[in-house]
PDB file of C-alpha atoms in Angstrom:
ATOM      1  CA  MET Y 187     156.492  68.334 169.124  1.00  0.00           C
ATOM      2  CA  SER Y 188     158.260  65.467 170.807  1.00  0.00           C
ATOM      3  CA  ALA Y 189     156.573  62.065 170.799  1.00  0.00           C
ATOM      4  CA  GLN Y 190     158.325  61.192 174.048  1.00  0.00           C
ATOM      5  CA  ARG Y 191     156.065  61.072 177.115  1.00  0.00           C
ATOM      6  CA  PRO Y 192     156.543  60.215 180.798  1.00  0.00           C
ATOM      7  CA  GLU Y 193     155.650  56.771 182.040  1.00  0.00           C
ATOM      8  CA  PRO Y 194     152.184  56.592 183.633  1.00  0.00           C
ATOM      9  CA  GLY Y 195     152.563  57.450 187.300  1.00  0.00           C
ATOM     10  CA  GLN Y 196     155.658  59.637 186.777  1.00  0.00           C
ATOM     11  CA  THR Y 197     155.584  63.137 188.302  1.00  0.00           C
ATOM     12  CA  MET Y 198     155.965  66.072 185.950  1.00  0.00           C
ATOM     13  CA  ILE Y 199     155.432  69.768 185.558  1.00  0.00           C
ATOM     14  CA  PHE Y 200     153.016  71.805 183.447  1.00  0.00           C
ATOM     15  CA  GLN Y 201     154.495  75.283 183.056  1.00  0.00           C
ATOM     16  CA  TRP Y 202     152.623  78.251 181.728  1.00  0.00           C
ATOM     17  CA  ARG Y 203     154.076  81.566 180.615  1.00  0.00           C
ATOM     18  CA  LYS Y 204     152.563  84.790 179.321  1.00  0.00           C
ATOM     19  CA  TRP Y 205     152.855  86.112 175.751  1.00  0.00           C
ATOM     20  CA  ASP Y 206     155.965  88.152 176.602  1.00  0.00           C
ATOM     21  CA  GLY Y 207     157.713  85.012 177.962  1.00  0.00           C
ATOM     22  CA  SER Y 208     157.249  85.940 181.663  1.00  0.00           C
ATOM     23  CA  GLU Y 209     156.530  83.171 184.152  1.00  0.00           C
ATOM     24  CA  HIS Y 210     152.896  82.276 184.872  1.00  0.00           C
ATOM     25  CA  TRP Y 211     151.359  79.267 186.606  1.00  0.00           C
ATOM     26  CA  GLY Y 212     153.332  76.100 187.049  1.00  0.00           C
ATOM     27  CA  GLY Y 213     151.870  72.983 188.568  1.00  0.00           C
ATOM     28  CA  GLU Y 214     153.194  69.635 189.692  1.00  0.00           C
ATOM     29  CA  GLY Y 215     151.283  66.694 188.388  1.00  0.00           C
ATOM     30  CA  VAL Y 216     151.448  63.003 187.503  1.00  0.00           C
ATOM     31  CA  TYR Y 217     151.262  61.665 183.969  1.00  0.00           C
ATOM     32  CA  LEU Y 218     148.244  59.334 183.705  1.00  0.00           C
ATOM     33  CA  GLY Y 219     148.327  58.240 180.064  1.00  0.00           C
ATOM     34  CA  ALA Y 220     146.730  59.054 176.707  1.00  0.00           C
ATOM     35  CA  ASP Y 221     143.516  58.390 174.796  1.00  0.00           C
ATOM     36  CA  GLN Y 222     142.013  59.570 171.536  1.00  0.00           C
ATOM     37  CA  TRP Y 223     141.779  63.138 172.901  1.00  0.00           C
ATOM     38  CA  GLY Y 224     145.399  63.512 173.986  1.00  0.00           C
ATOM     39  CA  ASP Y 225     147.495  63.178 177.094  1.00  0.00           C
ATOM     40  CA  TRP Y 226     146.110  63.384 180.672  1.00  0.00           C
ATOM     41  CA  ILE Y 227     147.938  64.802 183.662  1.00  0.00           C
ATOM     42  CA  GLY Y 228     146.548  64.418 187.169  1.00  0.00           C
ATOM     43  CA  GLN Y 229     146.898  66.660 190.180  1.00  0.00           C
ATOM     44  CA  PRO Y 230     146.047  64.890 193.427  1.00  0.00           C
ATOM     45  CA  VAL Y 231     144.667  66.644 196.482  1.00  0.00           C
ATOM     46  CA  GLY Y 232     147.393  68.540 198.326  1.00  0.00           C
ATOM     47  CA  TRP Y 233     149.686  69.086 195.332  1.00  0.00           C
ATOM     48  CA  THR Y 234     150.663  72.632 194.498  1.00  0.00           C
ATOM     49  CA  SER Y 235     150.486  75.133 191.618  1.00  0.00           C
ATOM     50  CA  SER Y 236     152.276  78.463 191.836  1.00  0.00           C
ATOM     51  CA  ARG Y 237     153.153  81.601 189.937  1.00  0.00           C
ATOM     52  CA  PRO Y 238     155.304  84.571 191.044  1.00  0.00           C
ATOM     53  CA  GLY Y 239     153.635  85.983 194.102  1.00  0.00           C
ATOM     54  CA  ARG Y 240     150.905  83.357 194.530  1.00  0.00           C
ATOM     55  CA  SER Y 241     150.360  79.664 195.046  1.00  0.00           C
ATOM     56  CA  PHE Y 242     147.530  77.282 195.828  1.00  0.00           C
ATOM     57  CA  VAL Y 243     147.086  73.723 196.937  1.00  0.00           C
ATOM     58  CA  ALA Y 244     144.636  71.421 195.059  1.00  0.00           C
ATOM     59  CA  GLU Y 245     141.625  70.893 197.269  1.00  0.00           C
ATOM     60  CA  SER Y 246     140.087  68.297 194.956  1.00  0.00           C
ATOM     61  CA  PRO Y 247     141.504  65.782 192.468  1.00  0.00           C
ATOM     62  CA  ASN Y 248     141.740  67.152 188.930  1.00  0.00           C
ATOM     63  CA  VAL Y 249     142.981  66.115 185.578  1.00  0.00           C
ATOM     64  CA  THR Y 250     144.235  68.203 182.667  1.00  0.00           C
ATOM     65  CA  LEU Y 251     144.069  67.245 179.010  1.00  0.00           C
ATOM     66  CA  VAL Y 252     146.860  68.286 176.708  1.00  0.00           C
ATOM     67  CA  PRO Y 253     144.934  67.853 173.422  1.00  0.00           C
ATOM     68  CA  ARG Y 254     146.392  65.728 170.640  1.00  0.00           C
ATOM     69  CA  ASP Y 255     144.963  67.775 167.747  1.00  0.00           C
ATOM     70  CA  ALA Y 256     144.841  71.316 169.246  1.00  0.00           C
ATOM     71  CA  SER Y 257     147.443  73.655 170.703  1.00  0.00           C
ATOM     72  CA  ASP Y 258     145.054  76.434 171.708  1.00  0.00           C
ATOM     73  CA  TYR Y 259     143.613  75.158 174.950  1.00  0.00           C
ATOM     74  CA  ALA Y 260     144.113  72.906 177.965  1.00  0.00           C
ATOM     75  CA  LEU Y 261     141.089  71.319 179.612  1.00  0.00           C
ATOM     76  CA  THR Y 262     141.080  70.813 183.445  1.00  0.00           C
ATOM     77  CA  VAL Y 263     138.278  68.829 185.114  1.00  0.00           C
ATOM     78  CA  HIS Y 264     137.713  68.740 188.862  1.00  0.00           C
ATOM     79  CA  ARG Y 265     135.800  66.295 191.001  1.00  0.00           C
ATOM     80  CA  GLY Y 266     134.291  67.594 194.257  1.00  0.00           C
ATOM     81  CA  HIS Y 267     135.761  71.087 193.942  1.00  0.00           C
ATOM     82  CA  PRO Y 268     134.814  73.119 197.048  1.00  0.00           C
ATOM     83  CA  ARG Y 269     133.571  75.959 194.907  1.00  0.00           C
ATOM     84  CA  ALA Y 270     131.539  73.764 192.536  1.00  0.00           C
ATOM     85  CA  MET Y 271     133.951  74.151 189.599  1.00  0.00           C
ATOM     86  CA  ARG Y 272     133.789  71.221 187.268  1.00  0.00           C
ATOM     87  CA  ILE Y 273     135.564  72.399 184.086  1.00  0.00           C
ATOM     88  CA  TYR Y 274     138.203  75.077 183.582  1.00  0.00           C
ATOM     89  CA  ILE Y 275     139.546  75.547 180.047  1.00  0.00           C
ATOM     90  CA  ASP Y 276     142.539  77.785 179.611  1.00  0.00           C
ATOM     91  CA  LEU Y 277     142.613  79.347 176.125  1.00  0.00           C
ATOM     92  CA  ALA Y 278     146.221  79.174 175.132  1.00  0.00           C
ATOM     93  CA  TRP Y 279     148.824  79.398 172.477  1.00  0.00           C
ATOM     94  CA  ASP Y 280     151.419  76.707 171.772  1.00  0.00           C
ATOM     95  CA  VAL Y 281     150.242  74.011 174.238  1.00  0.00           C
ATOM     96  CA  ARG Y 282     152.820  71.294 173.801  1.00  0.00           C
ATOM     97  CA  TRP Y 283     155.310  68.886 175.316  1.00  0.00           C
ATOM     98  CA  SER Y 284     158.838  70.035 175.689  1.00  0.00           C
ATOM     99  CA  GLU Y 285     161.140  68.784 172.972  1.00  0.00           C
ATOM    100  CA  ASP Y 286     163.979  68.283 175.466  1.00  0.00           C
ATOM    101  CA  ASP Y 287     162.228  67.104 178.598  1.00  0.00           C
ATOM    102  CA  PRO Y 288     159.397  64.475 178.554  1.00  0.00           C
ATOM    103  CA  LEU Y 289     158.467  65.572 182.147  1.00  0.00           C
ATOM    104  CA  LEU Y 290     157.492  69.067 181.051  1.00  0.00           C
ATOM    105  CA  ALA Y 291     154.408  70.360 179.193  1.00  0.00           C
ATOM    106  CA  THR Y 292     154.286  74.066 178.352  1.00  0.00           C
ATOM    107  CA  ALA Y 293     151.804  76.677 177.095  1.00  0.00           C
ATOM    108  CA  ILE Y 294     151.253  80.384 176.725  1.00  0.00           C
ATOM    109  CA  ASP Y 295     148.248  81.561 178.736  1.00  0.00           C
ATOM    110  CA  MET Y 296     145.990  83.773 176.625  1.00  0.00           C
ATOM    111  CA  ASP Y 297     143.735  84.984 179.416  1.00  0.00           C
ATOM    112  CA  LEU Y 298     140.298  83.838 178.205  1.00  0.00           C
ATOM    113  CA  ASP Y 299     138.854  80.871 180.065  1.00  0.00           C
ATOM    114  CA  VAL Y 300     135.740  78.736 179.652  1.00  0.00           C
ATOM    115  CA  VAL Y 301     134.413  77.640 183.027  1.00  0.00           C
ATOM    116  CA  ARG Y 302     131.609  75.258 184.056  1.00  0.00           C
ATOM    117  CA  HIS Y 303     130.300  75.392 187.609  1.00  0.00           C
ATOM    118  CA  LEU Y 304     127.840  72.926 189.000  1.00  0.00           C
ATOM    119  CA  ASP Y 305     125.699  75.666 190.436  1.00  0.00           C
ATOM    120  CA  GLU Y 306     123.718  78.707 189.244  1.00  0.00           C
ATOM    121  CA  ARG Y 307     126.843  80.182 187.574  1.00  0.00           C
ATOM    122  CA  GLY Y 308     126.725  77.428 184.901  1.00  0.00           C
ATOM    123  CA  THR Y 309     129.014  77.586 181.904  1.00  0.00           C
ATOM    124  CA  ARG Y 310     130.481  80.848 180.633  1.00  0.00           C
ATOM    125  CA  THR Y 311     133.597  82.497 179.152  1.00  0.00           C
ATOM    126  CA  VAL Y 312     135.446  84.582 181.761  1.00  0.00           C
ATOM    127  CA  ASP Y 313     138.371  86.983 182.091  1.00  0.00           C
ATOM    128  CA  GLN Y 314     137.459  89.180 179.058  1.00  0.00           C
ATOM    129  CA  ASP Y 315     138.793  92.159 181.062  1.00  0.00           C
ATOM    130  CA  GLU Y 316     142.201  90.522 181.467  1.00  0.00           C
ATOM    131  CA  TRP Y 317     142.084  89.609 177.715  1.00  0.00           C
ATOM    132  CA  GLN Y 318     141.511  93.207 176.724  1.00  0.00           C
ATOM    133  CA  GLU Y 319     144.143  94.528 179.115  1.00  0.00           C
ATOM    134  CA  HIS Y 320     146.832  92.057 178.055  1.00  0.00           C
ATOM    135  CA  SER Y 321     146.046  92.365 174.358  1.00  0.00           C
ATOM    136  CA  ALA Y 322     147.013  96.032 174.627  1.00  0.00           C
ATOM    137  CA  GLN Y 323     149.956  95.404 177.022  1.00  0.00           C
ATOM    138  CA  PHE Y 324     151.495  92.479 175.047  1.00  0.00           C
ATOM    139  CA  GLY Y 325     150.328  93.391 171.530  1.00  0.00           C
ATOM    140  CA  TYR Y 326     148.482  90.205 170.716  1.00  0.00           C
ATOM    141  CA  PRO Y 327     148.209  89.872 166.935  1.00  0.00           C
ATOM    142  CA  ALA Y 328     144.687  90.604 165.602  1.00  0.00           C
ATOM    143  CA  ASP Y 329     144.470  87.286 163.766  1.00  0.00           C
ATOM    144  CA  ILE Y 330     145.322  85.301 166.861  1.00  0.00           C
ATOM    145  CA  MET Y 331     142.808  87.298 168.888  1.00  0.00           C
ATOM    146  CA  ALA Y 332     140.079  86.549 166.355  1.00  0.00           C
ATOM    147  CA  GLN Y 333     140.998  82.874 166.284  1.00  0.00           C
ATOM    148  CA  LEU Y 334     140.976  82.566 170.096  1.00  0.00           C
ATOM    149  CA  GLU Y 335     137.687  84.483 170.541  1.00  0.00           C
ATOM    150  CA  ALA Y 336     136.065  82.141 168.074  1.00  0.00           C
ATOM    151  CA  ARG Y 337     137.637  79.149 169.798  1.00  0.00           C
ATOM    152  CA  ALA Y 338     136.314  80.339 173.176  1.00  0.00           C
ATOM    153  CA  ALA Y 339     132.768  80.519 171.789  1.00  0.00           C
ATOM    154  CA  GLU Y 340     133.165  77.029 170.178  1.00  0.00           C
ATOM    155  CA  LEU Y 341     134.516  75.521 173.403  1.00  0.00           C
ATOM    156  CA  GLU Y 342     131.749  77.102 175.458  1.00  0.00           C
ATOM    157  CA  THR Y 343     129.128  75.513 173.101  1.00  0.00           C
ATOM    158  CA  GLN Y 344     130.840  72.114 173.375  1.00  0.00           C
ATOM    159  CA  VAL Y 345     131.003  72.307 177.156  1.00  0.00           C
ATOM    160  CA  ARG Y 346     127.337  73.290 177.400  1.00  0.00           C
ATOM    161  CA  ALA Y 347     126.488  70.287 175.193  1.00  0.00           C
ATOM    162  CA  GLN Y 348     128.867  68.045 177.157  1.00  0.00           C
ATOM    163  CA  GLN Y 349     130.459  66.785 173.945  1.00  0.00           C
ATOM    164  CA  ALA Y 350     133.425  64.517 174.601  1.00  0.00           C
ATOM    165  CA  PRO Y 351     136.021  65.220 175.886  1.00  0.00           C
ATOM    166  CA  PHE Y 352     133.944  67.861 177.777  1.00  0.00           C
ATOM    167  CA  ASP Y 353     131.504  65.306 179.083  1.00  0.00           C
ATOM    168  CA  ASP Y 354     131.712  63.844 182.622  1.00  0.00           C
ATOM    169  CA  ALA Y 355     132.430  60.273 181.572  1.00  0.00           C
ATOM    170  CA  THR Y 356     135.646  61.020 179.673  1.00  0.00           C
ATOM    171  CA  ALA Y 357     137.374  62.890 182.456  1.00  0.00           C
ATOM    172  CA  ASP Y 358     135.904  60.841 185.271  1.00  0.00           C
ATOM    173  CA  ALA Y 359     137.698  57.726 183.975  1.00  0.00           C
ATOM    174  CA  TRP Y 360     141.011  59.590 184.283  1.00  0.00           C
ATOM    175  CA  ILE Y 361     140.102  61.033 187.676  1.00  0.00           C
ATOM    176  CA  ASP Y 362     139.394  57.462 188.843  1.00  0.00           C
ATOM    177  CA  ARG Y 363     142.902  56.464 187.683  1.00  0.00           C
ATOM    178  CA  LEU Y 364     144.385  59.415 189.503  1.00  0.00           C
ATOM    179  CA  VAL Y 365     142.555  58.654 192.764  1.00  0.00           C
ATOM    180  CA  ALA Y 366     143.573  54.962 192.549  1.00  0.00           C
ATOM    181  CA  LEU Y 367     147.184  55.983 192.635  1.00  0.00           C
ATOM    182  CA  GLY Y 368     146.740  57.147 196.288  1.00  0.00           C
ATOM    183  CA  LEU Y 369     149.015  60.182 195.937  1.00  0.00           C
ATOM    184  CA  ASP Y 370     146.962  62.704 197.938  1.00  0.00           C
ATOM    185  CA  ARG Y 371     148.858  64.843 200.406  1.00  0.00           C
ATOM    186  CA  PRO Y 372     147.402  66.370 203.579  1.00  0.00           C
ATOM    187  CA  LEU Y 373     145.926  69.845 203.064  1.00  0.00           C
ATOM    188  CA  ARG Y 374     147.901  72.467 204.935  1.00  0.00           C
TER     189      ARG Y 374
END
């Protein structure tokens, strides 16, 4: 993995793909910096994410952690999300920075997600149906499936306990930095 990173405030892309290499979500963001947990990328209000056939515009500021010591998840934290989403963790494979391009982070989406809503839905692991469907379609190796299922359970426990970096204070400091940049775009 490359040690080269963007300068704080520089725009960049986080590009996801599926296990078979096909395109998945890609989002524009701004590099915010790093702490003990890893690198933080912000997505201001009005910035876009897209995949083949679908796109959305960020309705609330959010930050994504590319962990320093893990390559099997990416943590996204929202502030003021219109559907009460606070945390969205994408279980992944090979989350990393591009070796050739410091403005690109990449990952393989592995379907399972840990989500924390600030309403009656609470914290739970979601998309098990997609996980089962894609494991058959793409032939996920059994050992990787077992590892990621265990990791999803571990992350869900940590989110429920609000252990750093899954606590509010850690991400809120990065969201404050993002908001201070004043990069919001009008919602269309």
